[in-house]
Amino acid sequence: MYRITLGEGYTLKNGEKTDKIAKENKEEITKAVEKFFLEKYKTEVIVHNRVGANDGASVYVESLREPHFYT
């Protein structure tokens, strides 16, 4: 089992395996996440990072307007 470290004490199972897939599909993931936040929450976001995780990818975003958030 592989793990990618995401800062202090945070890791994702199988990250090394799926991280390559997340990087190869960077544009598709970014567009899908931006569309999801716009349709579901009517909020524009910037995608800062995509990392592989067990059976998928974890995506880190920041809102462009108020309320300002990172998730």
Coordinates of N, CA, C and O in Angstrom, one line a residue:
M1 N 0.8 -1.2 0.0 CA 0.0 0.0 0.0 C 0.9 1.2 0.0 O 1.8 1.3 0.8
Y2 N 0.6 2.2 -0.9 CA 1.4 3.4 -1.0 C 0.6 4.6 -0.3 O -0.6 4.5 -0.2
R3 N 1.3 5.5 0.2 CA 0.7 6.7 0.8 C 1.4 8.0 0.3 O 2.7 8.0 0.1
I4 N 0.7 9.0 0.1 CA 1.3 10.3 -0.3 C 1.0 11.2 0.9 O -0.1 11.3 1.5
T5 N 2.1 11.9 1.4 CA 2.0 12.7 2.5 C 1.5 14.1 2.1 O 2.1 14.7 1.1
L6 N 0.5 14.6 2.7 CA -0.1 15.9 2.4 C 0.1 17.0 3.5 O -0.8 17.7 3.8
G7 N 1.2 17.1 4.0 CA 1.5 18.0 5.1 C 1.6 17.3 6.4 O 1.9 16.1 6.4
E8 N 1.3 17.9 7.5 CA 1.5 17.4 8.8 C 0.5 16.3 9.1 O -0.6 16.5 9.5
G9 N 0.9 15.1 9.0 CA 0.1 13.9 9.5 C -1.0 13.5 8.5 O -1.7 12.6 8.9
Y10 N -1.1 14.0 7.4 CA -2.2 13.6 6.5 C -1.6 12.8 5.3 O -0.6 13.1 4.7
T11 N -2.2 11.6 5.1 CA -1.8 10.8 4.0 C -3.0 10.2 3.3 O -4.1 10.2 3.9
L12 N -2.9 9.8 2.0 CA -3.9 9.2 1.3 C -3.5 7.8 0.8 O -2.4 7.7 0.3
K13 N -4.3 6.8 1.1 CA -4.0 5.5 0.7 C -3.9 5.3 -0.8 O -4.7 5.9 -1.5
N14 N -3.0 4.5 -1.3 CA -2.8 4.3 -2.7 C -2.5 5.6 -3.6 O -2.7 5.6 -4.8
G15 N -2.0 6.6 -2.9 CA -1.8 7.9 -3.6 C -0.8 7.8 -4.7 O -1.0 8.4 -5.8
E16 N 0.3 7.1 -4.5 CA 1.3 7.1 -5.6 C 0.8 6.4 -6.8 O 1.1 6.8 -7.9
K17 N -0.1 5.4 -6.7 CA -0.6 4.7 -7.8 C -1.6 5.6 -8.6 O -1.6 5.7 -9.8
T18 N -2.5 6.3 -7.9 CA -3.5 7.1 -8.6 C -3.1 8.5 -8.9 O -3.7 9.2 -9.6
D19 N -2.0 9.0 -8.2 CA -1.5 10.3 -8.5 C -1.1 10.5 -9.9 O -1.4 11.6 -10.5
K20 N -0.5 9.5 -10.5 CA -0.2 9.6 -11.9 C -1.4 9.8 -12.8 O -1.4 10.6 -13.7
I21 N -2.5 9.1 -12.5 CA -3.7 9.3 -13.3 C -4.3 10.7 -13.1 O -4.8 11.3 -14.0
A22 N -4.3 11.2 -11.8 CA -4.8 12.5 -11.5 C -4.0 13.6 -12.3 O -4.5 14.5 -12.9
K23 N -2.7 13.4 -12.4 CA -1.8 14.3 -13.2 C -2.1 14.3 -14.7 O -2.1 15.3 -15.3
E24 N -2.3 13.1 -15.2 CA -2.6 12.9 -16.6 C -3.9 13.5 -17.0 O -4.1 13.9 -18.2
N25 N -4.9 13.5 -16.1 CA -6.2 14.0 -16.4 C -6.5 15.4 -15.7 O -7.6 15.7 -15.4
K26 N -5.4 16.2 -15.5 CA -5.5 17.4 -14.8 C -6.6 18.4 -15.4 O -7.4 18.9 -14.6
E27 N -6.6 18.6 -16.7 CA -7.6 19.5 -17.3 C -9.0 19.0 -17.1 O -9.9 19.8 -16.7
E28 N -9.3 17.7 -17.3 CA -10.6 17.1 -17.2 C -11.1 17.2 -15.7 O -12.3 17.6 -15.5
I29 N -10.2 17.0 -14.8 CA -10.6 17.0 -13.3 C -10.9 18.5 -13.0 O -11.9 18.8 -12.3
T30 N -10.0 19.4 -13.4 CA -10.2 20.8 -13.1 C -11.6 21.3 -13.6 O -12.3 22.0 -12.9
K31 N -11.9 21.0 -14.9 CA -13.1 21.5 -15.4 C -14.3 20.9 -14.7 O -15.3 21.6 -14.5
A32 N -14.3 19.6 -14.4 CA -15.4 18.9 -13.7 C -15.6 19.5 -12.3 O -16.8 19.8 -11.9
V33 N -14.5 19.8 -11.6 CA -14.7 20.4 -10.2 C -15.2 21.8 -10.3 O -16.1 22.2 -9.5
E34 N -14.7 22.6 -11.2 CA -15.2 24.0 -11.4 C -16.7 24.0 -11.8 O -17.5 24.8 -11.2
K35 N -17.1 23.1 -12.7 CA -18.5 23.0 -13.1 C -19.4 22.6 -11.9 O -20.4 23.1 -11.7
F36 N -18.9 21.6 -11.1 CA -19.7 21.1 -10.0 C -19.9 22.2 -9.0 O -21.1 22.4 -8.6
F37 N -18.9 23.0 -8.6 CA -19.1 24.1 -7.6 C -20.0 25.2 -8.2 O -20.8 25.7 -7.5
L38 N -19.9 25.4 -9.5 CA -20.7 26.5 -10.1 C -22.2 26.1 -10.1 O -23.1 26.8 -9.8
E39 N -22.4 24.8 -10.5 CA -23.8 24.3 -10.6 C -24.5 24.1 -9.3 O -25.6 24.5 -9.0
K40 N -23.7 23.4 -8.4 CA -24.3 23.0 -7.1 C -24.4 24.1 -6.1 O -25.4 24.3 -5.4
Y41 N -23.3 25.0 -6.1 CA -23.2 26.0 -5.0 C -23.2 27.4 -5.6 O -23.1 28.4 -4.9
K42 N -23.3 27.6 -7.0 CA -23.2 28.9 -7.6 C -22.0 29.7 -7.1 O -22.1 30.8 -6.8
T43 N -20.9 29.0 -7.1 CA -19.6 29.5 -6.6 C -18.5 29.2 -7.5 O -18.3 28.1 -7.9
E44 N -17.7 30.2 -7.9 CA -16.5 30.0 -8.7 C -15.4 29.7 -7.8 O -15.2 30.3 -6.8
V45 N -14.6 28.7 -8.3 CA -13.4 28.2 -7.5 C -12.2 28.1 -8.4 O -12.3 28.0 -9.6
I46 N -11.0 28.2 -7.7 CA -9.8 27.9 -8.4 C -9.3 26.6 -7.9 O -9.3 26.3 -6.6
V47 N -8.9 25.7 -8.7 CA -8.4 24.4 -8.3 C -6.9 24.6 -8.1 O -6.1 25.0 -9.0
H48 N -6.4 24.3 -6.9 CA -5.0 24.5 -6.5 C -4.2 23.2 -6.7 O -3.0 23.3 -7.1
N49 N -4.8 22.1 -6.4 CA -4.0 20.9 -6.5 C -5.0 19.7 -6.6 O -6.1 19.7 -6.2
R50 N -4.4 18.6 -7.3 CA -5.1 17.4 -7.4 C -4.1 16.3 -7.1 O -3.0 16.3 -7.6
V51 N -4.5 15.4 -6.2 CA -3.6 14.3 -5.8 C -4.3 13.0 -5.8 O -5.5 13.0 -5.5
G52 N -3.7 12.0 -6.1 CA -4.3 10.6 -6.2 C -4.7 10.2 -4.8 O -4.0 10.5 -3.8
A53 N -5.8 9.5 -4.7 CA -6.2 8.9 -3.4 C -6.8 7.5 -3.8 O -6.9 7.1 -4.9
N54 N -7.2 6.8 -2.8 CA -7.8 5.5 -2.9 C -9.0 5.6 -3.8 O -10.0 6.3 -3.4
D55 N -9.0 5.0 -5.0 CA -10.2 5.0 -5.9 C -10.6 6.3 -6.4 O -11.7 6.6 -6.7
G56 N -9.6 7.3 -6.5 CA -10.0 8.6 -7.0 C -8.9 9.6 -6.8 O -7.7 9.3 -6.7
A57 N -9.3 10.9 -6.7 CA -8.4 12.0 -6.5 C -9.0 12.9 -5.5 O -10.2 13.1 -5.4
S58 N -8.1 13.5 -4.7 CA -8.6 14.6 -3.8 C -8.2 15.9 -4.5 O -7.1 16.1 -5.0
V59 N -9.1 16.8 -4.5 CA -8.9 18.1 -5.2 C -9.1 19.2 -4.1 O -10.0 19.2 -3.3
Y60 N -8.1 20.2 -4.2 CA -8.1 21.3 -3.2 C -8.4 22.5 -4.0 O -7.8 22.9 -5.0
V61 N -9.5 23.2 -3.5 CA -10.0 24.4 -4.2 C -10.1 25.6 -3.3 O -10.1 25.5 -2.0
E62 N -10.2 26.8 -3.9 CA -10.3 28.1 -3.1 C -11.5 28.8 -3.8 O -11.5 28.9 -5.1
S63 N -12.4 29.4 -3.1 CA -13.4 30.2 -3.7 C -12.9 31.5 -4.1 O -11.9 32.1 -3.5
L64 N -13.5 32.1 -5.2 CA -13.0 33.4 -5.7 C -13.7 34.6 -5.1 O -13.3 35.7 -5.1
R65 N -14.9 34.3 -4.5 CA -15.7 35.4 -3.9 C -16.1 35.0 -2.5 O -15.8 34.0 -2.0
E66 N -16.8 35.9 -1.9 CA -17.4 35.7 -0.5 C -18.5 34.7 -0.6 O -19.3 34.7 -1.6
P67 N -18.6 33.8 0.3 CA -17.7 33.6 1.4 C -16.4 32.9 1.0 O -16.5 32.0 0.1
H68 N -15.3 33.4 1.5 CA -14.0 32.9 1.0 C -13.7 31.6 1.8 O -13.9 31.6 3.0
F69 N -13.3 30.6 1.1 CA -13.0 29.3 1.7 C -12.0 28.5 0.9 O -11.8 28.7 -0.3
Y70 N -11.4 27.6 1.6 CA -10.5 26.6 1.0 C -11.2 25.2 1.4 O -11.6 25.0 2.5
T71 N -11.2 24.3 0.5 CA -11.7 22.9 0.8 C -11.0 21.9 -0.1 O -10.4 22.2 -1.1

